[in-house]
Amino acid sequence: MISYAVTDPATGQRLTEYSAATDAEIADAIESAHRAYTGWGRTTELAERAGFARRAAQLFTEDKDELAQIIHREMGKPLEQSVAEVEFSADIITTFAERAEEWLADEPLTVADGLRTFVRTQPLGVILGIMPWNYPYYQVARFAIPNLILGNTVILKHAEQCPESSAVIARIFHEAGFPEDAFINLYASHEQISTIIADPRVQGVSLTGSERAGSIVGAQAGQHLKRCVLELGGSDPFLVLDTADVDFAVEQAVGMRLENTGQACNGTKRIIVMDKHYDEFAEKFTAAIREASYENGDFGPLSSEQATRRLTEQVEAAVREGAELVVGNNEPEGNVYTPGVLTGITPDMEVASQELFGPVAQLYRVSSDDEAIEIANGVPYGLGSIIICDDRERAERVGDQLECGMVFIGSAELEGPDVPFGGVKRSGFGREMGRLGMESFANKKIYRFAG
């Protein structure tokens, strides 16, 4: 039986438990969401729905300290980072509200016969969101808000360890003006997810999570011919090709590896450094990782005992294969895992193609752009990438050859509330955020007029 509960990963203390949804509640939720779509979703004006979103963003900002404390308890995110997540979520919601009219405007088409033709973006219906624990507010904001503004209705199945944050999101959305039946938070089981996807009133499903979960949900969506967006794992490369400021490159790489205690799908996991910079970079990077402090909030506990056990086993296996753990001891205290750096990794090692979901970096030395590209592409994932290179044309040429969905050049800090997000390969498909995210679950309806 699935269990929704808050267990503080720092202490292991089980704080609160929540009852799982019954089959009757699942059936009621689907019917209610469908009824809300055919009524509220089709009859309200875009400006009204966008206004509700603006109010939701205000409530996120007003309650940010309370909201930050909730996810700090649920999954161990350091408080400063928790507050930042709430603030970024509010920015995302505001951006969708402010840009909705522009992004959803009719798009005229130039056609050979000269007849008036345009594309009108309209909602599809009920959309299921299966959301992860690592960014409890951000993930829901970027999925749910564009759908609600569009006129879709949303059923949320959040991670089992995030029952408080999912409940408070629902409270905020309802207080902001979205009807209770337009956004429904369900503590559903995996079997009940299958029931929801199969229901003909449900038109799509968005999942952010593991490869395993993505393959199951993707197969179910395909079986029932449902629209699907999958944002899965990542082992993003950070390429240092040529720079006059190695200190900046180190600062960026450290920040991206320790962000959310290394538990970000698009966090830097493999750092690939050109030979001319490698010694200086490696010395400064390993020193900075060694100095990272749990007490100062540079990182927090891993999210669960299972996450800690998995990372520990992966690092242990890497060392057995011949990699060297030059920083860290691979000996967690509870779920507090000391950040580490692995070197000496070769392509035949299992760790070379794995995602390390925690504060352990892989460090590679290369002697050419081609070698850097080969290592960067040598994983089954293809989410994001970062290239540090003073020659932007060279960086762009390298970026063109990377098998990924996003390339950030010159800095790691290039995410934005209106910038699309998503990957290729086993990192999934589809896009969230920005205009592309608003169109993920839309009917792009073609209008044609006789002359």
Short mmCIF file of C-alpha atoms in Angstrom, two decimals:
data_model
loop_
_atom_site.label_atom_id
_atom_site.label_comp_id
_atom_site.label_asym_id
_atom_site.label_seq_id
_atom_site.Cartn_x
_atom_site.Cartn_y
_atom_site.Cartn_z
CA MET A 1 0.00 0.00 0.00
CA ILE A 2 1.38 3.41 -1.00
CA SER A 3 2.08 5.75 1.92
CA TYR A 4 1.94 9.55 1.82
CA ALA A 5 3.92 10.91 4.75
CA VAL A 6 6.39 13.60 5.74
CA THR A 7 9.59 12.05 7.03
CA ASP A 8 12.31 14.57 7.85
CA PRO A 9 15.37 13.23 5.96
CA ALA A 10 17.74 15.00 8.35
CA THR A 11 16.39 13.18 11.42
CA GLY A 12 14.42 10.23 10.07
CA GLN A 13 11.45 11.36 12.16
CA ARG A 14 8.05 10.61 10.66
CA LEU A 15 6.13 13.84 11.17
CA THR A 16 2.72 13.46 9.52
CA GLU A 17 0.79 10.87 7.54
CA TYR A 18 -1.98 11.29 4.99
CA SER A 19 -4.64 8.85 3.84
CA ALA A 20 -4.30 7.54 0.32
CA ALA A 21 -7.13 8.19 -2.10
CA THR A 22 -9.87 5.60 -2.45
CA ASP A 23 -11.01 4.34 -5.84
CA ALA A 24 -14.26 6.25 -5.34
CA GLU A 25 -12.31 9.48 -4.75
CA ILE A 26 -10.33 8.85 -7.95
CA ALA A 27 -13.55 8.40 -9.92
CA ASP A 28 -15.06 11.54 -8.39
CA ALA A 29 -11.92 13.55 -9.17
CA ILE A 30 -11.92 12.58 -12.84
CA GLU A 31 -15.61 13.43 -13.21
CA SER A 32 -15.23 16.71 -11.33
CA ALA A 33 -12.20 17.79 -13.36
CA HIS A 34 -13.96 16.89 -16.61
CA ARG A 35 -17.07 18.82 -15.58
CA ALA A 36 -14.91 21.83 -14.67
CA TYR A 37 -13.23 21.69 -18.09
CA THR A 38 -16.49 21.58 -20.03
CA GLY A 39 -17.88 24.40 -17.91
CA TRP A 40 -15.31 26.71 -16.38
CA GLY A 41 -12.48 25.90 -18.80
CA ARG A 42 -14.56 26.66 -21.90
CA THR A 43 -16.60 29.60 -20.68
CA THR A 44 -14.20 31.82 -18.74
CA GLU A 45 -12.06 34.40 -20.49
CA LEU A 46 -8.30 34.09 -20.80
CA ALA A 47 -7.83 37.37 -18.94
CA GLU A 48 -9.79 36.04 -15.97
CA ARG A 49 -7.76 32.85 -15.76
CA ALA A 50 -4.52 34.81 -16.07
CA GLY A 51 -5.71 37.05 -13.24
CA PHE A 52 -6.11 34.03 -10.99
CA ALA A 53 -2.53 33.08 -11.83
CA ARG A 54 -1.25 36.53 -10.91
CA ARG A 55 -2.98 36.26 -7.54
CA ALA A 56 -1.46 32.80 -7.01
CA ALA A 57 2.01 34.25 -7.62
CA GLN A 58 1.33 36.94 -5.03
CA LEU A 59 0.29 34.31 -2.48
CA PHE A 60 3.44 32.29 -3.15
CA THR A 61 5.51 35.39 -2.47
CA GLU A 62 3.57 36.41 0.63
CA ASP A 63 3.82 32.90 2.15
CA LYS A 64 7.35 32.09 0.96
CA ASP A 65 8.86 31.51 4.42
CA GLU A 66 6.08 29.11 5.42
CA LEU A 67 6.29 27.32 2.07
CA ALA A 68 10.07 27.03 2.33
CA GLN A 69 9.80 25.39 5.75
CA ILE A 70 7.45 22.76 4.32
CA ILE A 71 9.82 21.48 1.64
CA HIS A 72 12.76 21.81 4.01
CA ARG A 73 10.98 19.24 6.18
CA GLU A 74 9.75 17.07 3.33
CA MET A 75 12.92 16.59 1.30
CA GLY A 76 15.74 18.35 3.13
CA LYS A 77 16.41 21.29 0.83
CA PRO A 78 18.47 23.97 2.61
CA LEU A 79 16.23 26.84 3.69
CA GLU A 80 17.88 29.50 1.55
CA GLN A 81 17.45 27.30 -1.53
CA SER A 82 13.87 26.50 -0.48
CA VAL A 83 12.99 30.20 -0.39
CA ALA A 84 14.65 30.65 -3.79
CA GLU A 85 12.51 27.84 -5.22
CA VAL A 86 9.33 29.50 -3.98
CA GLU A 87 10.41 32.85 -5.46
CA PHE A 88 11.27 31.28 -8.83
CA SER A 89 7.92 29.48 -8.85
CA ALA A 90 6.18 32.82 -8.34
CA ASP A 91 8.20 34.28 -11.23
CA ILE A 92 7.16 31.40 -13.48
CA ILE A 93 3.49 31.85 -12.61
CA THR A 94 3.68 35.60 -13.17
CA THR A 95 5.42 35.14 -16.51
CA PHE A 96 2.78 32.74 -17.83
CA ALA A 97 0.06 35.15 -16.70
CA GLU A 98 1.70 38.16 -18.37
CA ARG A 99 2.68 36.41 -21.62
CA ALA A 100 -0.42 34.23 -22.07
CA GLU A 101 -2.24 36.60 -24.43
CA GLU A 102 0.84 36.87 -26.64
CA TRP A 103 1.66 33.15 -26.60
CA LEU A 104 -1.94 32.08 -27.23
CA ALA A 105 -2.73 34.61 -29.94
CA ASP A 106 -4.01 33.33 -33.29
CA GLU A 107 -1.14 32.58 -35.68
CA PRO A 108 -1.85 33.55 -39.33
CA LEU A 109 -0.47 31.15 -41.95
CA THR A 110 0.67 32.13 -45.43
CA VAL A 111 -0.70 29.48 -47.80
CA ALA A 112 -0.41 28.93 -51.54
CA ASP A 113 -4.08 29.43 -52.34
CA GLY A 114 -4.25 32.75 -50.49
CA LEU A 115 -7.25 31.79 -48.38
CA ARG A 116 -7.46 33.18 -44.88
CA THR A 117 -5.88 30.53 -42.64
CA PHE A 118 -4.77 30.67 -39.03
CA VAL A 119 -3.95 28.48 -36.03
CA ARG A 120 -5.96 28.95 -32.84
CA THR A 121 -4.62 27.47 -29.59
CA GLN A 122 -7.31 25.89 -27.43
CA PRO A 123 -7.40 23.55 -24.42
CA LEU A 124 -7.73 19.77 -24.58
CA GLY A 125 -9.39 18.78 -21.30
CA VAL A 126 -8.24 17.06 -18.12
CA ILE A 127 -4.46 16.70 -17.74
CA LEU A 128 -2.73 14.47 -15.17
CA GLY A 129 0.53 15.70 -13.64
CA ILE A 130 2.86 13.22 -11.90
CA MET A 131 5.40 15.37 -10.10
CA PRO A 132 8.70 14.63 -8.28
CA TRP A 133 9.99 15.42 -4.82
CA ASN A 134 13.16 17.34 -5.69
CA TYR A 135 11.49 20.66 -6.63
CA PRO A 136 8.03 20.37 -5.08
CA TYR A 137 6.76 23.86 -6.02
CA TYR A 138 8.74 24.66 -9.16
CA GLN A 139 7.76 21.46 -10.95
CA VAL A 140 4.05 21.94 -10.26
CA ALA A 141 4.12 25.65 -11.15
CA ARG A 142 5.69 25.09 -14.56
CA PHE A 143 3.28 22.24 -15.37
CA ALA A 144 -0.04 23.30 -13.85
CA ILE A 145 -0.23 27.05 -14.39
CA PRO A 146 0.06 27.11 -18.21
CA ASN A 147 -2.61 24.42 -18.40
CA LEU A 148 -4.97 26.26 -16.06
CA ILE A 149 -4.49 29.54 -17.93
CA LEU A 150 -5.12 27.72 -21.21
CA GLY A 151 -8.39 26.31 -19.87
CA ASN A 152 -7.36 22.73 -19.17
CA THR A 153 -8.09 21.28 -15.75
CA VAL A 154 -5.45 19.50 -13.70
CA ILE A 155 -5.23 16.43 -11.51
CA LEU A 156 -2.01 16.44 -9.47
CA LYS A 157 -0.36 13.26 -8.23
CA HIS A 158 2.68 14.48 -6.31
CA ALA A 159 5.50 12.42 -4.81
CA GLU A 160 4.58 10.40 -1.73
CA GLN A 161 6.96 12.43 0.43
CA CYS A 162 5.39 15.75 -0.61
CA PRO A 163 1.83 15.62 0.78
CA GLU A 164 2.12 18.95 2.63
CA SER A 165 3.52 20.94 -0.28
CA SER A 166 0.97 19.50 -2.72
CA ALA A 167 -1.84 20.37 -0.31
CA VAL A 168 -0.62 23.93 0.16
CA ILE A 169 -0.29 24.40 -3.61
CA ALA A 170 -3.94 23.39 -3.99
CA ARG A 171 -4.93 25.78 -1.20
CA ILE A 172 -3.10 28.67 -2.86
CA PHE A 173 -4.53 27.98 -6.32
CA HIS A 174 -8.07 27.78 -4.93
CA GLU A 175 -7.63 30.90 -2.81
CA ALA A 176 -6.36 32.68 -5.92
CA GLY A 177 -9.63 31.94 -7.73
CA PHE A 178 -9.17 28.68 -9.61
CA PRO A 179 -12.18 26.44 -8.86
CA GLU A 180 -11.57 23.45 -6.58
CA ASP A 181 -12.54 21.10 -9.41
CA ALA A 182 -10.13 22.76 -11.85
CA PHE A 183 -7.09 21.78 -9.77
CA ILE A 184 -7.39 18.59 -7.72
CA ASN A 185 -4.64 17.23 -5.49
CA LEU A 186 -4.86 13.43 -5.18
CA TYR A 187 -2.86 11.06 -2.98
CA ALA A 188 -3.12 8.35 -5.62
CA SER A 189 -1.43 4.96 -5.90
CA HIS A 190 0.51 3.72 -8.91
CA GLU A 191 -2.39 1.48 -9.87
CA GLN A 192 -4.78 4.42 -9.67
CA ILE A 193 -2.49 6.41 -11.98
CA SER A 194 -3.08 3.74 -14.61
CA THR A 195 -6.82 4.12 -14.11
CA ILE A 196 -6.62 7.89 -14.58
CA ILE A 197 -4.51 7.64 -17.74
CA ALA A 198 -6.89 5.08 -19.25
CA ASP A 199 -10.01 7.18 -18.65
CA PRO A 200 -11.26 8.73 -21.93
CA ARG A 201 -12.01 12.03 -20.18
CA VAL A 202 -8.29 12.49 -19.43
CA GLN A 203 -6.46 13.92 -22.44
CA GLY A 204 -2.82 13.93 -21.40
CA VAL A 205 -0.20 13.18 -18.79
CA SER A 206 2.99 14.98 -17.79
CA LEU A 207 5.59 13.17 -15.71
CA THR A 208 8.83 14.38 -14.23
CA GLY A 209 10.72 11.53 -12.61
CA SER A 210 12.87 8.49 -13.19
CA GLU A 211 13.50 6.63 -16.44
CA ARG A 212 11.64 3.64 -15.03
CA ALA A 213 8.55 5.68 -14.18
CA GLY A 214 8.74 7.46 -17.52
CA SER A 215 8.85 4.24 -19.52
CA ILE A 216 5.80 2.88 -17.67
CA VAL A 217 3.75 6.06 -17.95
CA GLY A 218 4.85 6.64 -21.56
CA ALA A 219 3.74 3.12 -22.50
CA GLN A 220 0.37 3.60 -20.81
CA ALA A 221 -0.14 6.96 -22.49
CA GLY A 222 0.73 5.47 -25.86
CA GLN A 223 -1.60 2.53 -25.33
CA HIS A 224 -4.49 4.92 -24.71
CA LEU A 225 -3.40 7.50 -27.32
CA LYS A 226 -2.88 10.28 -24.79
CA ARG A 227 -0.66 13.33 -25.17
CA CYS A 228 2.47 12.85 -23.04
CA VAL A 229 5.39 14.96 -21.79
CA LEU A 230 8.28 13.21 -20.02
CA GLU A 231 11.12 14.98 -18.19
CA LEU A 232 13.38 12.26 -16.86
CA GLY A 233 16.95 11.87 -15.68
CA GLY A 234 20.08 13.67 -16.75
CA SER A 235 23.84 13.49 -16.49
CA ASP A 236 24.58 16.97 -17.77
CA PRO A 237 28.10 17.86 -18.92
CA PHE A 238 29.92 21.05 -17.95
CA LEU A 239 32.59 21.74 -20.59
CA VAL A 240 35.53 24.05 -19.86
CA LEU A 241 37.16 24.64 -23.24
CA ASP A 242 39.08 27.91 -23.08
CA THR A 243 38.71 30.71 -20.59
CA ALA A 244 40.66 33.58 -19.11
CA ASP A 245 38.73 33.19 -15.84
CA VAL A 246 39.14 29.71 -14.40
CA ASP A 247 37.90 30.94 -11.01
CA PHE A 248 34.54 31.82 -12.56
CA ALA A 249 34.32 28.40 -14.20
CA VAL A 250 35.05 26.73 -10.85
CA GLU A 251 32.46 28.85 -9.06
CA GLN A 252 29.82 27.96 -11.64
CA ALA A 253 30.63 24.25 -11.60
CA VAL A 254 30.56 24.04 -7.80
CA GLY A 255 27.23 25.83 -7.65
CA MET A 256 25.68 23.55 -10.25
CA ARG A 257 26.97 20.38 -8.58
CA LEU A 258 25.80 21.30 -5.07
CA GLU A 259 22.47 22.88 -6.11
CA ASN A 260 19.70 21.01 -4.28
CA THR A 261 22.42 18.74 -2.79
CA GLY A 262 23.12 17.40 -6.27
CA GLN A 263 19.53 16.26 -6.68
CA ALA A 264 18.60 18.16 -9.85
CA CYS A 265 17.90 16.45 -13.17
CA ASN A 266 19.77 19.20 -15.01
CA GLY A 267 22.47 19.65 -12.39
CA THR A 268 26.08 19.50 -13.55
CA LYS A 269 27.23 15.92 -13.01
CA ARG A 270 30.17 15.44 -15.41
CA ILE A 271 32.80 18.15 -15.62
CA ILE A 272 34.95 17.94 -18.75
CA VAL A 273 38.01 20.20 -18.76
CA MET A 274 40.50 20.91 -21.52
CA ASP A 275 44.03 19.82 -20.70
CA LYS A 276 45.45 23.38 -20.62
CA HIS A 277 43.10 24.29 -17.74
CA TYR A 278 42.70 20.93 -16.06
CA ASP A 279 45.33 21.11 -13.30
CA GLU A 280 44.33 24.59 -12.13
CA PHE A 281 40.64 23.83 -12.40
CA ALA A 282 40.89 20.47 -10.63
CA GLU A 283 42.90 21.93 -7.75
CA LYS A 284 40.46 24.79 -7.16
CA PHE A 285 37.32 22.73 -7.78
CA THR A 286 38.26 19.92 -5.41
CA ALA A 287 39.27 22.47 -2.76
CA ALA A 288 35.89 24.19 -3.04
CA ILE A 289 33.98 20.91 -2.84
CA ARG A 290 36.04 19.87 0.19
CA GLU A 291 35.22 23.16 1.94
CA ALA A 292 31.45 22.92 1.34
CA SER A 293 29.64 23.01 4.68
CA TYR A 294 26.46 21.29 5.80
CA GLU A 295 26.24 23.67 8.77
CA ASN A 296 26.39 26.70 6.48
CA GLY A 297 23.67 25.34 4.21
CA ASP A 298 25.89 24.67 1.17
CA PHE A 299 24.15 21.30 0.97
CA GLY A 300 21.52 19.41 2.92
CA PRO A 301 20.71 15.78 3.61
CA LEU A 302 19.79 13.54 0.73
CA SER A 303 16.05 13.16 0.38
CA SER A 304 15.68 9.64 1.82
CA GLU A 305 17.47 6.54 3.05
CA GLN A 306 16.90 4.96 -0.36
CA ALA A 307 18.58 7.89 -2.13
CA THR A 308 21.54 7.73 0.24
CA ARG A 309 21.93 3.98 -0.20
CA ARG A 310 21.76 4.23 -3.99
CA LEU A 311 24.45 6.94 -4.26
CA THR A 312 26.72 5.17 -1.79
CA GLU A 313 26.50 1.95 -3.79
CA GLN A 314 27.21 3.73 -7.07
CA VAL A 315 30.35 5.43 -5.73
CA GLU A 316 31.53 2.21 -4.11
CA ALA A 317 31.13 0.38 -7.43
CA ALA A 318 33.00 3.14 -9.29
CA VAL A 319 35.95 2.87 -6.92
CA ARG A 320 35.98 -0.93 -7.32
CA GLU A 321 36.19 -0.45 -11.08
CA GLY A 322 39.23 1.81 -10.73
CA ALA A 323 37.91 5.34 -10.32
CA GLU A 324 39.45 7.45 -7.56
CA LEU A 325 37.41 9.33 -4.96
CA VAL A 326 39.72 12.32 -4.47
CA VAL A 327 37.29 14.25 -2.25
CA GLY A 328 34.74 12.78 0.13
CA ASN A 329 34.67 9.52 2.05
CA ASN A 330 31.48 7.80 0.78
CA GLU A 331 30.46 7.29 4.40
CA PRO A 332 27.19 9.17 5.00
CA GLU A 333 25.99 10.02 8.49
CA GLY A 334 22.32 9.27 8.30
CA ASN A 335 21.31 10.94 5.03
CA VAL A 336 24.02 13.58 5.19
CA TYR A 337 26.39 12.68 2.38
CA THR A 338 29.74 14.50 2.22
CA PRO A 339 30.24 15.96 -1.29
CA GLY A 340 32.80 14.11 -3.40
CA VAL A 341 34.76 14.15 -6.65
CA LEU A 342 35.54 11.09 -8.79
CA THR A 343 38.44 11.05 -11.26
CA GLY A 344 40.08 8.42 -13.42
CA ILE A 345 36.79 7.37 -14.99
CA THR A 346 37.01 5.47 -18.28
CA PRO A 347 34.19 4.88 -20.78
CA ASP A 348 33.95 1.17 -19.94
CA MET A 349 33.05 1.86 -16.30
CA GLU A 350 29.37 1.71 -15.34
CA VAL A 351 29.59 5.06 -13.57
CA ALA A 352 30.53 6.74 -16.88
CA SER A 353 26.95 6.30 -18.11
CA GLN A 354 25.09 6.61 -14.81
CA GLU A 355 23.29 9.53 -13.22
CA LEU A 356 24.70 10.24 -9.75
CA PHE A 357 21.75 11.90 -7.99
CA GLY A 358 23.64 13.52 -5.16
CA PRO A 359 26.67 15.75 -4.49
CA VAL A 360 29.32 13.70 -6.30
CA ALA A 361 31.01 15.11 -9.41
CA GLN A 362 32.81 13.25 -12.17
CA LEU A 363 35.91 15.08 -13.41
CA TYR A 364 37.41 14.38 -16.87
CA ARG A 365 40.56 15.65 -18.63
CA VAL A 366 40.40 16.04 -22.44
CA SER A 367 42.78 17.31 -25.12
CA SER A 368 40.41 18.33 -27.93
CA ASP A 369 36.90 19.53 -28.64
CA ASP A 370 36.15 16.21 -30.34
CA GLU A 371 37.17 14.29 -27.22
CA ALA A 372 35.05 16.58 -25.04
CA ILE A 373 32.04 16.06 -27.33
CA GLU A 374 32.53 12.29 -27.33
CA ILE A 375 32.54 12.14 -23.53
CA ALA A 376 29.62 14.56 -23.25
CA ASN A 377 27.52 12.44 -25.62
CA GLY A 378 28.62 9.12 -24.15
CA VAL A 379 25.63 8.71 -21.85
CA PRO A 380 22.04 7.64 -22.50
CA TYR A 381 20.79 11.04 -21.28
CA GLY A 382 20.43 14.32 -23.13
CA LEU A 383 18.92 17.02 -20.94
CA GLY A 384 21.14 20.10 -20.65
CA SER A 385 24.75 21.23 -20.98
CA ILE A 386 26.99 24.15 -20.07
CA ILE A 387 29.95 25.37 -22.12
CA ILE A 388 32.54 27.76 -20.69
CA CYS A 389 34.52 29.19 -23.60
CA ASP A 390 35.54 32.76 -24.34
CA ASP A 391 35.25 32.08 -28.08
CA ARG A 392 31.45 32.04 -28.40
CA GLU A 393 31.49 30.86 -32.03
CA ARG A 394 33.59 27.85 -31.03
CA ALA A 395 31.24 27.19 -28.12
CA GLU A 396 28.25 27.31 -30.45
CA ARG A 397 29.93 24.87 -32.87
CA VAL A 398 30.52 22.46 -30.00
CA GLY A 399 26.97 22.99 -28.76
CA ASP A 400 25.62 22.03 -32.19
CA GLN A 401 27.22 18.61 -31.76
CA LEU A 402 25.94 17.91 -28.24
CA GLU A 403 23.04 15.47 -27.98
CA CYS A 404 20.90 17.43 -25.55
CA GLY A 405 17.89 19.68 -25.30
CA MET A 406 19.57 22.78 -23.86
CA VAL A 407 22.96 24.47 -24.27
CA PHE A 408 23.99 27.30 -21.93
CA ILE A 409 27.09 29.16 -23.12
CA GLY A 410 29.27 31.30 -20.87
CA SER A 411 27.37 30.72 -17.64
CA ALA A 412 25.36 28.15 -15.74
CA GLU A 413 22.86 30.76 -14.59
CA LEU A 414 20.84 31.17 -17.77
CA GLU A 415 17.51 29.62 -16.79
CA GLY A 416 14.51 31.91 -16.98
CA PRO A 417 10.79 31.73 -16.29
CA ASP A 418 10.09 32.10 -20.03
CA VAL A 419 12.85 29.77 -21.28
CA PRO A 420 11.68 26.33 -22.48
CA PHE A 421 13.03 23.29 -20.62
CA GLY A 422 13.41 19.68 -21.81
CA GLY A 423 15.68 17.06 -23.29
CA VAL A 424 16.22 14.22 -25.74
CA LYS A 425 17.33 10.59 -25.61
CA ARG A 426 16.49 8.95 -22.26
CA SER A 427 15.96 12.36 -20.67
CA GLY A 428 12.49 12.32 -22.18
CA PHE A 429 10.57 14.39 -24.69
CA GLY A 430 8.36 17.44 -24.84
CA ARG A 431 8.99 20.89 -23.38
CA GLU A 432 7.84 22.83 -20.35
CA MET A 433 8.21 26.55 -19.58
CA GLY A 434 7.82 29.41 -22.00
CA ARG A 435 5.62 29.41 -25.09
CA LEU A 436 6.52 25.80 -25.93
CA GLY A 437 5.37 24.74 -22.47
CA MET A 438 2.06 26.47 -22.92
CA GLU A 439 1.47 24.49 -26.11
CA SER A 440 2.32 21.04 -24.73
CA PHE A 441 -1.32 20.15 -23.99
CA ALA A 442 -3.07 22.40 -26.48
CA ASN A 443 -5.23 21.79 -29.51
CA LYS A 444 -3.57 23.69 -32.36
CA LYS A 445 -6.78 24.10 -34.32
CA ILE A 446 -6.61 25.14 -37.97
CA TYR A 447 -9.16 27.63 -39.33
CA ARG A 448 -9.70 28.08 -43.07
CA PHE A 449 -12.12 30.46 -44.79
CA ALA A 450 -13.46 30.11 -48.31
CA GLY A 451 -12.70 33.03 -50.62
#
